[in-house]
Coordinates of C-alpha atoms in Angstrom, one line a residue:
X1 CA 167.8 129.8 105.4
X2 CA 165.5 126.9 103.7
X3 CA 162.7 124.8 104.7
X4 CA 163.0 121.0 105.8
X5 CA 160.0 119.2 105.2
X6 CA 159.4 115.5 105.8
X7 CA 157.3 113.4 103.0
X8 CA 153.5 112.4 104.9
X9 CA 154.6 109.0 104.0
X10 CA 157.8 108.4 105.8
X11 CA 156.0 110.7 109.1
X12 CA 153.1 108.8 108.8
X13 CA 155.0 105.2 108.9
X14 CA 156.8 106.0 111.8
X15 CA 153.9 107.1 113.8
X16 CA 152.2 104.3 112.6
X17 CA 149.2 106.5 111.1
X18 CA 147.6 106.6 107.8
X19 CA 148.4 109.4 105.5
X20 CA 143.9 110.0 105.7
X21 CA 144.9 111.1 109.2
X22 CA 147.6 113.8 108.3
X23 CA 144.8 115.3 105.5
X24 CA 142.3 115.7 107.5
X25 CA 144.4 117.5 110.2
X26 CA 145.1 119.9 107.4
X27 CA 141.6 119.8 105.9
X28 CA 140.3 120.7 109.7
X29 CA 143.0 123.6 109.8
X30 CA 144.8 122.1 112.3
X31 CA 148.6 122.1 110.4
X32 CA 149.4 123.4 107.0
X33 CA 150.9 120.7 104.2
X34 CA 153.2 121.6 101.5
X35 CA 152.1 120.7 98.1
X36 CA 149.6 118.2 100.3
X37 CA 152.9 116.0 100.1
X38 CA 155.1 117.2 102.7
X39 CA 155.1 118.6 106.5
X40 CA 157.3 121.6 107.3
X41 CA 160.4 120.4 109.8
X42 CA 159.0 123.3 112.2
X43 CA 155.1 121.6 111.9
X44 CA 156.3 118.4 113.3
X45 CA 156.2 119.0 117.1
X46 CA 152.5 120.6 116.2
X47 CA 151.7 117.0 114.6
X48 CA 152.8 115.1 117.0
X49 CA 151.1 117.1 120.0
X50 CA 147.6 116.7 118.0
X51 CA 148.4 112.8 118.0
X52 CA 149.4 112.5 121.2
X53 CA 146.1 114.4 122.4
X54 CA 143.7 112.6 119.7
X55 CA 144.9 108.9 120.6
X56 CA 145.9 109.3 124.6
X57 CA 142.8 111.5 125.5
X58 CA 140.5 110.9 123.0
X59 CA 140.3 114.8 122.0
X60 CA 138.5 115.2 118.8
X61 CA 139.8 118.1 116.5
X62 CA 138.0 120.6 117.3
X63 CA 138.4 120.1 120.8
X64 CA 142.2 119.8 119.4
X65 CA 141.6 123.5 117.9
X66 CA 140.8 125.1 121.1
X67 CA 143.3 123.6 123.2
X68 CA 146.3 124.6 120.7
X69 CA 144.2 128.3 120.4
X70 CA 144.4 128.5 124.0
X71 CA 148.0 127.1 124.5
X72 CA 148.8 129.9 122.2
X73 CA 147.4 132.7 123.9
X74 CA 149.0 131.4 127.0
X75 CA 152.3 131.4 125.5
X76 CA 151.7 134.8 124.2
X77 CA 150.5 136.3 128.0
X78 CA 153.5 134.5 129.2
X79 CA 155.6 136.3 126.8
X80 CA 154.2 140.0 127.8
X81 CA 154.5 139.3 131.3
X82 CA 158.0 138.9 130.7
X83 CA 158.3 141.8 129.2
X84 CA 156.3 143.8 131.5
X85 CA 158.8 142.6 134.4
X86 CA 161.6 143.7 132.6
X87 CA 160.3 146.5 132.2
X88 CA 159.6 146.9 135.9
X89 CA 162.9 145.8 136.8
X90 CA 164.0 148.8 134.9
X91 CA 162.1 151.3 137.3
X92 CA 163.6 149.4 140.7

């Protein structure tokens, strides 16, 4: 299976951002670049979350980091609590 990626350039012009923005995301560790070129196809709803939260609520990154570390965890917990269930269910 390959990898998509998307140039910064042609992301950044239709998001009306400045390629500046997309470095320092990856400078702060917030999404990993290819060749400090390219954004991985999978990275992009990442990207786009971290815009939305840095222009519409004024979130800086690091407040950016914690709230996608958390929304992580979250997922995770979500995902064992699934599991868990089924497991349950398997005992009813």
């Amino acid at each position: 299976m390959s990898t998509t990626y998307i140039k910064i350039t042609d992301f950044c012009g239709s998001h009306g951002i400045e390629t500046t923005y997309v470095e320092r995301l990856q400078d702060y560790g917030l999404i990993s670049l290819h060749d400090r070129e390219f954004i991985q196809h999978e990275e992009l709803p990442r990207v786009e979350k971290i815009i939305r939260l840095n222009r519409e609520m004024d979130i800086n990154f690091e407040g950016i980091d914690v709230i996608l570390n958390l929304l992580e965890r979250i997922e995770k917990l979500d995902t064992d609590v699934q599991k868990l269930r089924n497991r349950l269910n398997l005992y009813e």
